[in-house]
Amino acid sequence: MVLLDGKTTSAAIKQQIAKQVEELVANGEKRPHLVAILVGDNGASKTYVAAKEKACGEVGFNSTVLRLPEETTEAELLKEVDRLNHDDDVDGFIVQLPLPKHINEQRIIEAVDPSKDVDGFHPVNVGKLSLGLPTFVSATPFGIMELLKAYNIDTKGKHCVVLGRSNIVGRPMANLLSQKGNPGDCTVTICHSRTQDIASYTRSADIIVAALGVPEFLKGDMVKDGAVIVDVGITRVPDETRPKGYRIVGDVAFDEVAPKASYITPVPGGVGPMTIVSLMKNTLQAAQWRKQAE
Ligand code: NAP
């Protein structure tokens, strides 16, 4: 069994990005600038935004975090999005999800200028992805593709089961793995909460991407020998023995599944760091495309 080490892989990609940024700056161009909007006080969201801000520093981007109170109205947030759409100094921005209940997330996603939508959530970018056109790919599936590539995992003709059909992970993941190319060329099955007998699908899978948000859902007896296992799940499970009072648990019962797997991602240290570095890649790409469009 080989661990798919997202920490080491993402560190190498960050170094490449940092090098490209220094080349831009040496050529008299500005540093790419990523803005994150954080609305409210969600603990996990604050952690993710802090990690994104740290990564920006590591690759040499300028970064700004706009912290807005929980009571921010949808109209106020739309105004902020519009301001960033028109701010020439900003190459890309993200609105950290989830948003407070009184704000319509889809309306916010659709208000972001697709050319600055480095999360790849805007319908224009989702449409381009499904057509295989160059675009911003949602950071988690993008990071998983990079991880498969880094470990030279042959995906051609393989049966891949994606557990979860969310717009930000499951669906784009299934799309990318079924596209032509390597990684890609998979035969993909998507499972969700209405799927009957999920184990009957996972047992025949060569590759499983688990993105449910259900701690340790995928058990050892649901996996065939030699499968490649990618665990996207991040759930905070209360744990009094930990300083923070919780621990992070993935969607895969690691101790049972790892001995059967050929490759497996750890949680943490697998998909998480790859997601963040992919956001950095998208931001660099945004800056390059903006420059080309000038
Ligand atoms: P989501 O929007 O809640 O979607 C979860 C999907 O799983 C849905 O399609 C749901 O089915 C399905 N599902 C839930 N419980 C199920 C069950 N018991 N059996 C079968 N299907 C079930 O979640 P998400 O945004 O895709 O995120 C999934 C997990 O990945 C979460 O733990 C999240 O924190 C984590 N995540 C991690 C990263 C990272 O960087 N590592 C990034 C993004 C997300 P229905 O559609 O039928 O409801």
CSV table of C-alpha atoms and ligand atoms in Angstrom, one decimal:
chain,number,residue,atom,x,y,z
A,1,MET,CA,0.0,0.0,0.0
A,2,VAL,CA,1.3,3.4,-1.0
A,3,LEU,CA,0.1,6.6,0.8
A,4,LEU,CA,-1.0,9.3,-1.6
A,5,ASP,CA,0.8,12.1,0.2
A,6,GLY,CA,-0.9,15.4,-0.5
A,7,LYS,CA,1.4,17.3,1.7
A,8,THR,CA,4.6,16.5,-0.2
A,9,THR,CA,2.9,16.7,-3.6
A,10,SER,CA,1.3,20.0,-2.9
A,11,ALA,CA,4.6,21.4,-1.5
A,12,ALA,CA,6.3,20.5,-4.8
A,13,ILE,CA,3.5,22.2,-6.8
A,14,LYS,CA,3.7,25.3,-4.5
A,15,GLN,CA,7.4,25.6,-5.3
A,16,GLN,CA,6.7,25.5,-9.1
A,17,ILE,CA,4.0,28.2,-8.6
A,18,ALA,CA,6.4,30.4,-6.5
A,19,LYS,CA,9.0,30.1,-9.2
A,20,GLN,CA,6.5,31.3,-11.9
A,21,VAL,CA,5.4,34.2,-9.7
A,22,GLU,CA,9.0,35.3,-9.2
A,23,GLU,CA,9.5,35.2,-13.0
A,24,LEU,CA,6.4,37.4,-13.5
A,25,VAL,CA,7.6,39.9,-11.0
A,26,ALA,CA,11.1,39.9,-12.5
A,27,ASN,CA,9.4,40.8,-15.8
A,28,GLY,CA,7.7,43.8,-14.2
A,29,GLU,CA,4.3,42.2,-13.8
A,30,LYS,CA,2.3,42.3,-10.6
A,31,ARG,CA,1.9,39.5,-8.2
A,32,PRO,CA,-1.4,37.6,-8.6
A,33,HIS,CA,-3.9,38.7,-6.0
A,34,LEU,CA,-6.5,36.4,-4.5
A,35,VAL,CA,-9.3,37.7,-2.3
A,36,ALA,CA,-11.5,35.5,0.0
A,37,ILE,CA,-14.8,36.7,1.4
A,38,LEU,CA,-15.7,35.1,4.7
A,39,VAL,CA,-19.2,35.7,6.0
A,40,GLY,CA,-19.9,34.9,9.6
A,41,ASP,CA,-18.2,32.8,12.2
A,42,ASN,CA,-18.1,29.2,10.9
A,43,GLY,CA,-15.1,27.6,12.6
A,44,ALA,CA,-14.3,25.2,9.7
A,45,SER,CA,-14.6,28.1,7.1
A,46,LYS,CA,-12.2,30.2,9.2
A,47,THR,CA,-9.7,27.4,9.2
A,48,TYR,CA,-9.9,26.9,5.4
A,49,VAL,CA,-9.6,30.6,4.7
A,50,ALA,CA,-6.6,30.8,7.0
A,51,ALA,CA,-5.0,27.9,5.2
A,52,LYS,CA,-5.6,29.6,1.8
A,53,GLU,CA,-4.1,32.9,3.1
A,54,LYS,CA,-1.0,31.0,4.3
A,55,ALA,CA,-0.6,29.3,0.9
A,56,CYS,CA,-0.9,32.6,-0.9
A,57,GLY,CA,2.1,33.9,1.2
A,58,GLU,CA,4.1,30.7,0.4
A,59,VAL,CA,3.7,31.1,-3.3
A,60,GLY,CA,4.2,34.9,-3.3
A,61,PHE,CA,0.6,36.0,-4.1
A,62,ASN,CA,-1.0,39.0,-2.6
A,63,SER,CA,-4.0,38.0,-0.6
A,64,THR,CA,-6.8,39.8,1.1
A,65,VAL,CA,-9.5,38.3,3.4
A,66,LEU,CA,-12.7,40.3,3.6
A,67,ARG,CA,-14.4,39.3,6.9
A,68,LEU,CA,-18.1,40.2,6.9
A,69,PRO,CA,-20.5,39.8,9.9
A,70,GLU,CA,-23.0,37.0,10.0
A,71,GLU,CA,-25.8,39.6,9.6
A,72,THR,CA,-24.5,40.7,6.2
A,73,THR,CA,-27.5,40.8,3.8
A,74,GLU,CA,-27.6,39.2,0.4
A,75,ALA,CA,-27.7,42.6,-1.2
A,76,GLU,CA,-24.6,43.7,0.7
A,77,LEU,CA,-22.7,40.6,-0.3
A,78,LEU,CA,-23.8,41.1,-3.9
A,79,LYS,CA,-22.4,44.6,-3.8
A,80,GLU,CA,-19.1,43.3,-2.5
A,81,VAL,CA,-18.9,40.7,-5.2
A,82,ASP,CA,-19.7,43.4,-7.8
A,83,ARG,CA,-16.9,45.6,-6.4
A,84,LEU,CA,-14.4,42.7,-6.7
A,85,ASN,CA,-15.6,41.9,-10.2
A,86,HIS,CA,-14.6,45.4,-11.2
A,87,ASP,CA,-11.4,45.8,-9.1
A,88,ASP,CA,-8.5,45.5,-11.6
A,89,ASP,CA,-6.1,44.7,-8.9
A,90,VAL,CA,-7.9,41.4,-8.1
A,91,ASP,CA,-7.2,38.4,-10.3
A,92,GLY,CA,-9.5,36.0,-8.6
A,93,PHE,CA,-11.8,35.7,-5.6
A,94,ILE,CA,-13.7,33.2,-3.7
A,95,VAL,CA,-16.8,33.4,-1.5
A,96,GLN,CA,-16.2,30.8,1.2
A,97,LEU,CA,-19.1,28.4,1.6
A,98,PRO,CA,-21.4,27.7,3.4
A,99,LEU,CA,-23.0,31.1,3.6
A,100,PRO,CA,-25.5,32.0,6.4
A,101,LYS,CA,-28.9,30.6,5.7
A,102,HIS,CA,-30.5,33.9,4.8
A,103,ILE,CA,-28.2,34.3,1.7
A,104,ASN,CA,-28.9,32.4,-1.5
A,105,GLU,CA,-25.6,30.7,-2.3
A,106,GLN,CA,-26.5,30.1,-6.0
A,107,ARG,CA,-27.3,33.8,-6.5
A,108,ILE,CA,-23.9,34.7,-5.1
A,109,ILE,CA,-22.1,32.1,-7.2
A,110,GLU,CA,-23.8,33.4,-10.4
A,111,ALA,CA,-22.8,37.0,-9.5
A,112,VAL,CA,-19.1,36.3,-9.6
A,113,ASP,CA,-17.4,37.2,-12.9
A,114,PRO,CA,-16.5,33.8,-14.5
A,115,SER,CA,-13.1,35.2,-15.4
A,116,LYS,CA,-12.4,35.7,-11.6
A,117,ASP,CA,-14.2,32.6,-10.4
A,118,VAL,CA,-11.1,30.7,-9.3
A,119,ASP,CA,-13.4,28.2,-7.3
A,120,GLY,CA,-14.8,27.1,-10.7
A,121,PHE,CA,-18.4,27.2,-9.3
A,122,HIS,CA,-20.0,29.6,-11.9
A,123,PRO,CA,-22.3,27.9,-14.4
A,124,VAL,CA,-20.2,29.1,-17.3
A,125,ASN,CA,-17.1,27.4,-15.8
A,126,VAL,CA,-19.0,24.3,-14.9
A,127,GLY,CA,-20.3,24.2,-18.5
A,128,LYS,CA,-16.8,24.6,-19.9
A,129,LEU,CA,-15.5,21.8,-17.7
A,130,SER,CA,-18.2,19.5,-18.9
A,131,LEU,CA,-17.2,20.2,-22.5
A,132,GLY,CA,-13.6,19.7,-21.7
A,133,LEU,CA,-12.7,23.3,-22.5
A,134,PRO,CA,-10.0,25.2,-20.6
A,135,THR,CA,-11.5,26.7,-17.4
A,136,PHE,CA,-11.1,26.9,-13.6
A,137,VAL,CA,-11.7,23.4,-12.3
A,138,SER,CA,-13.2,23.2,-8.9
A,139,ALA,CA,-10.2,22.9,-6.6
A,140,THR,CA,-10.9,19.6,-4.9
A,141,PRO,CA,-11.4,17.5,-8.0
A,142,PHE,CA,-8.6,19.4,-9.7
A,143,GLY,CA,-6.3,18.5,-6.7
A,144,ILE,CA,-7.3,14.8,-6.9
A,145,MET,CA,-6.5,14.7,-10.6
A,146,GLU,CA,-3.1,16.2,-9.8
A,147,LEU,CA,-2.5,13.7,-7.1
A,148,LEU,CA,-3.3,10.8,-9.4
A,149,LYS,CA,-1.0,12.3,-12.0
A,150,ALA,CA,1.8,12.8,-9.5
A,151,TYR,CA,1.7,9.1,-8.6
A,152,ASN,CA,1.4,7.9,-12.2
A,153,ILE,CA,-1.7,6.0,-11.4
A,154,ASP,CA,-3.1,4.5,-14.6
A,155,THR,CA,-6.8,5.3,-14.8
A,156,LYS,CA,-7.4,4.2,-18.4
A,157,GLY,CA,-10.4,1.8,-18.7
A,158,LYS,CA,-10.7,1.6,-14.9
A,159,HIS,CA,-14.0,1.5,-13.1
A,160,CYS,CA,-14.2,4.5,-10.8
A,161,VAL,CA,-17.0,4.9,-8.2
A,162,VAL,CA,-17.5,8.4,-7.0
A,163,LEU,CA,-19.5,8.5,-3.7
A,164,GLY,CA,-21.4,11.8,-3.6
A,165,ARG,CA,-22.9,14.0,-6.3
A,166,SER,CA,-22.3,17.6,-5.0
A,167,ASN,CA,-21.7,20.4,-7.4
A,168,ILE,CA,-18.2,21.1,-6.0
A,169,VAL,CA,-16.8,17.6,-5.6
A,170,GLY,CA,-18.8,14.6,-6.8
A,171,ARG,CA,-20.1,15.8,-10.1
A,172,PRO,CA,-17.0,17.6,-11.4
A,173,MET,CA,-14.9,14.6,-10.2
A,174,ALA,CA,-17.0,12.1,-12.2
A,175,ASN,CA,-16.8,14.5,-15.2
A,176,LEU,CA,-13.0,14.8,-15.1
A,177,LEU,CA,-12.4,11.0,-14.6
A,178,SER,CA,-14.7,10.2,-17.6
A,179,GLN,CA,-13.0,12.7,-19.9
A,180,LYS,CA,-10.4,11.6,-22.5
A,181,GLY,CA,-6.8,11.5,-21.3
A,182,ASN,CA,-4.8,10.4,-18.3
A,183,PRO,CA,-5.9,10.8,-15.6
A,184,GLY,CA,-9.3,10.1,-17.2
A,185,ASP,CA,-10.7,7.5,-19.6
A,186,CYS,CA,-12.5,5.9,-16.6
A,187,THR,CA,-15.9,4.2,-16.6
A,188,VAL,CA,-17.6,6.2,-13.9
A,189,THR,CA,-20.4,5.3,-11.5
A,190,ILE,CA,-21.8,8.0,-9.2
A,191,CYS,CA,-23.5,6.9,-6.0
A,192,HIS,CA,-25.6,9.1,-3.6
A,193,SER,CA,-28.0,8.9,-0.8
A,194,ARG,CA,-30.7,7.2,-3.0
A,195,THR,CA,-28.4,4.6,-4.5
A,196,GLN,CA,-29.4,1.1,-3.5
A,197,ASP,CA,-26.7,-1.3,-2.2
A,198,ILE,CA,-23.7,1.0,-2.6
A,199,ALA,CA,-21.3,-1.8,-1.6
A,200,SER,CA,-22.3,-3.7,-4.8
A,201,TYR,CA,-20.7,-0.8,-6.8
A,202,THR,CA,-17.7,-0.1,-4.6
A,203,ARG,CA,-16.7,-3.8,-4.5
A,204,SER,CA,-16.2,-3.8,-8.3
A,205,ALA,CA,-14.4,-0.4,-8.3
A,206,ASP,CA,-10.7,0.0,-9.3
A,207,ILE,CA,-10.8,3.6,-8.0
A,208,ILE,CA,-13.1,5.0,-5.3
A,209,VAL,CA,-13.4,8.7,-4.5
A,210,ALA,CA,-15.4,9.1,-1.3
A,211,ALA,CA,-17.0,12.5,-0.9
A,212,LEU,CA,-20.0,12.1,1.4
A,213,GLY,CA,-19.2,13.8,4.7
A,214,VAL,CA,-20.1,10.6,6.5
A,215,PRO,CA,-17.3,9.5,8.8
A,216,GLU,CA,-15.8,6.1,8.0
A,217,PHE,CA,-18.6,5.2,5.6
A,218,LEU,CA,-16.4,3.1,3.4
A,219,LYS,CA,-15.5,-0.1,5.3
A,220,GLY,CA,-13.0,-2.8,4.5
A,221,ASP,CA,-15.6,-5.3,3.2
A,222,MET,CA,-16.8,-2.7,0.6
A,223,VAL,CA,-13.5,-2.6,-1.2
A,224,LYS,CA,-11.7,-5.0,-3.5
A,225,ASP,CA,-8.0,-5.8,-3.2
A,226,GLY,CA,-5.7,-3.4,-5.0
A,227,ALA,CA,-8.2,-0.5,-5.2
A,228,VAL,CA,-7.1,3.1,-5.3
A,229,ILE,CA,-8.9,5.0,-2.5
A,230,VAL,CA,-9.3,8.8,-2.4
A,231,ASP,CA,-10.9,10.1,0.8
A,232,VAL,CA,-12.3,13.6,0.4
A,233,GLY,CA,-14.3,13.6,3.7
A,234,ILE,CA,-13.6,16.0,6.4
A,235,THR,CA,-15.8,15.8,9.5
A,236,ARG,CA,-15.1,17.2,12.9
A,237,VAL,CA,-15.9,14.5,15.4
A,238,PRO,CA,-16.0,15.5,19.1
A,239,ASP,CA,-12.9,14.2,20.9
A,240,GLU,CA,-12.2,15.4,24.5
A,241,THR,CA,-8.7,14.0,24.3
A,242,ARG,CA,-7.7,16.5,21.6
A,243,PRO,CA,-6.7,20.1,22.5
A,244,LYS,CA,-9.3,21.5,20.1
A,245,GLY,CA,-12.0,19.2,21.4
A,246,TYR,CA,-12.5,17.4,18.1
A,247,ARG,CA,-10.6,15.3,15.5
A,248,ILE,CA,-10.9,15.3,11.7
A,249,VAL,CA,-12.3,12.0,10.3
A,250,GLY,CA,-12.5,11.0,6.7
A,251,ASP,CA,-15.2,9.1,4.8
A,252,VAL,CA,-13.0,6.0,4.7
A,253,ALA,CA,-12.4,3.5,7.7
A,254,PHE,CA,-8.7,3.9,7.0
A,255,ASP,CA,-7.4,1.0,9.3
A,256,GLU,CA,-9.7,-1.5,7.6
A,257,VAL,CA,-9.4,-0.2,4.0
A,258,ALA,CA,-5.7,0.7,3.8
A,259,PRO,CA,-4.4,-3.0,4.0
A,260,LYS,CA,-6.5,-3.8,0.9
A,261,ALA,CA,-5.7,-0.7,-1.1
A,262,SER,CA,-2.9,-0.2,-3.6
A,263,TYR,CA,-2.9,3.5,-3.0
A,264,ILE,CA,-4.8,5.5,-0.4
A,265,THR,CA,-5.0,9.2,0.8
A,266,PRO,CA,-4.6,9.9,4.5
A,267,VAL,CA,-6.9,12.3,6.3
A,268,PRO,CA,-5.6,14.8,7.1
A,269,GLY,CA,-2.7,15.3,4.6
A,270,GLY,CA,-4.2,13.8,1.5
A,271,VAL,CA,-6.9,15.7,-0.5
A,272,GLY,CA,-7.0,18.8,1.7
A,273,PRO,CA,-3.5,20.3,0.8
A,274,MET,CA,-4.1,19.4,-2.8
A,275,THR,CA,-7.3,21.4,-2.8
A,276,ILE,CA,-5.6,24.5,-1.5
A,277,VAL,CA,-2.7,24.3,-3.9
A,278,SER,CA,-5.2,23.8,-6.8
A,279,LEU,CA,-6.8,27.1,-5.8
A,280,MET,CA,-3.4,28.7,-6.1
A,281,LYS,CA,-3.0,27.1,-9.6
A,282,ASN,CA,-6.4,28.6,-10.6
A,283,THR,CA,-5.4,32.0,-9.3
A,284,LEU,CA,-2.1,32.0,-11.2
A,285,GLN,CA,-4.1,30.9,-14.3
A,286,ALA,CA,-6.6,33.7,-13.8
A,287,ALA,CA,-3.7,36.3,-13.7
A,288,GLN,CA,-2.2,34.8,-16.9
A,289,TRP,CA,-5.5,34.8,-18.7
A,290,ARG,CA,-6.2,38.4,-17.6
A,291,LYS,CA,-2.8,39.4,-18.9
A,292,GLN,CA,-3.4,37.7,-22.3
A,293,ALA,CA,-6.8,39.5,-22.6
A,294,GLU,CA,-5.3,42.9,-22.1
B,1,NAP,P1,-22.3,17.6,0.2
B,1,NAP,O1,-22.7,18.7,-0.7
B,1,NAP,O2,-23.0,17.4,1.5
B,1,NAP,O3,-22.6,16.2,-0.6
B,1,NAP,C1,-22.6,15.0,0.0
B,1,NAP,C2,-23.0,13.9,-1.0
B,1,NAP,O4,-22.9,12.7,-0.4
B,1,NAP,C3,-24.4,14.1,-1.6
B,1,NAP,O5,-24.5,13.8,-2.9
B,1,NAP,C4,-25.2,13.1,-0.8
B,1,NAP,O6,-26.3,12.5,-1.5
B,1,NAP,C5,-24.2,12.0,-0.5
B,1,NAP,N1,-24.4,11.3,0.7
B,1,NAP,C6,-24.5,11.8,2.0
B,1,NAP,N2,-24.7,10.8,2.9
B,1,NAP,C7,-24.8,9.6,2.1
B,1,NAP,C8,-25.0,8.3,2.5
B,1,NAP,N3,-25.2,7.9,3.8
B,1,NAP,N4,-25.0,7.4,1.5
B,1,NAP,C9,-24.8,7.7,0.2
B,1,NAP,N5,-24.6,9.0,-0.2
B,1,NAP,C10,-24.6,9.9,0.8
B,1,NAP,O7,-20.8,17.4,0.5
B,1,NAP,P2,-19.5,17.9,-0.3
B,1,NAP,O8,-19.4,19.4,-0.3
B,1,NAP,O9,-19.4,17.2,-1.6
B,1,NAP,O10,-18.4,17.4,0.7
B,1,NAP,C11,-18.3,16.0,1.0
B,1,NAP,C12,-17.2,15.8,2.1
B,1,NAP,O11,-16.0,16.3,1.6
B,1,NAP,C13,-17.5,16.6,3.3
B,1,NAP,O12,-17.0,15.9,4.4
B,1,NAP,C14,-16.6,17.9,3.1
B,1,NAP,O13,-16.2,18.5,4.3
B,1,NAP,C15,-15.4,17.3,2.4
B,1,NAP,N6,-14.7,18.2,1.6
B,1,NAP,C16,-13.4,18.1,1.7
B,1,NAP,C17,-12.6,18.9,0.9
B,1,NAP,C18,-11.1,18.8,1.0
B,1,NAP,O14,-10.4,19.7,0.5
B,1,NAP,N7,-10.6,17.7,1.5
B,1,NAP,C19,-13.2,19.8,0.0
B,1,NAP,C20,-14.6,19.8,-0.1
B,1,NAP,C21,-15.3,19.0,0.7
B,1,NAP,P3,-27.6,13.3,-2.0
B,1,NAP,O15,-27.1,14.2,-3.1
B,1,NAP,O16,-28.6,12.3,-2.4
B,1,NAP,O17,-28.0,14.2,-0.8
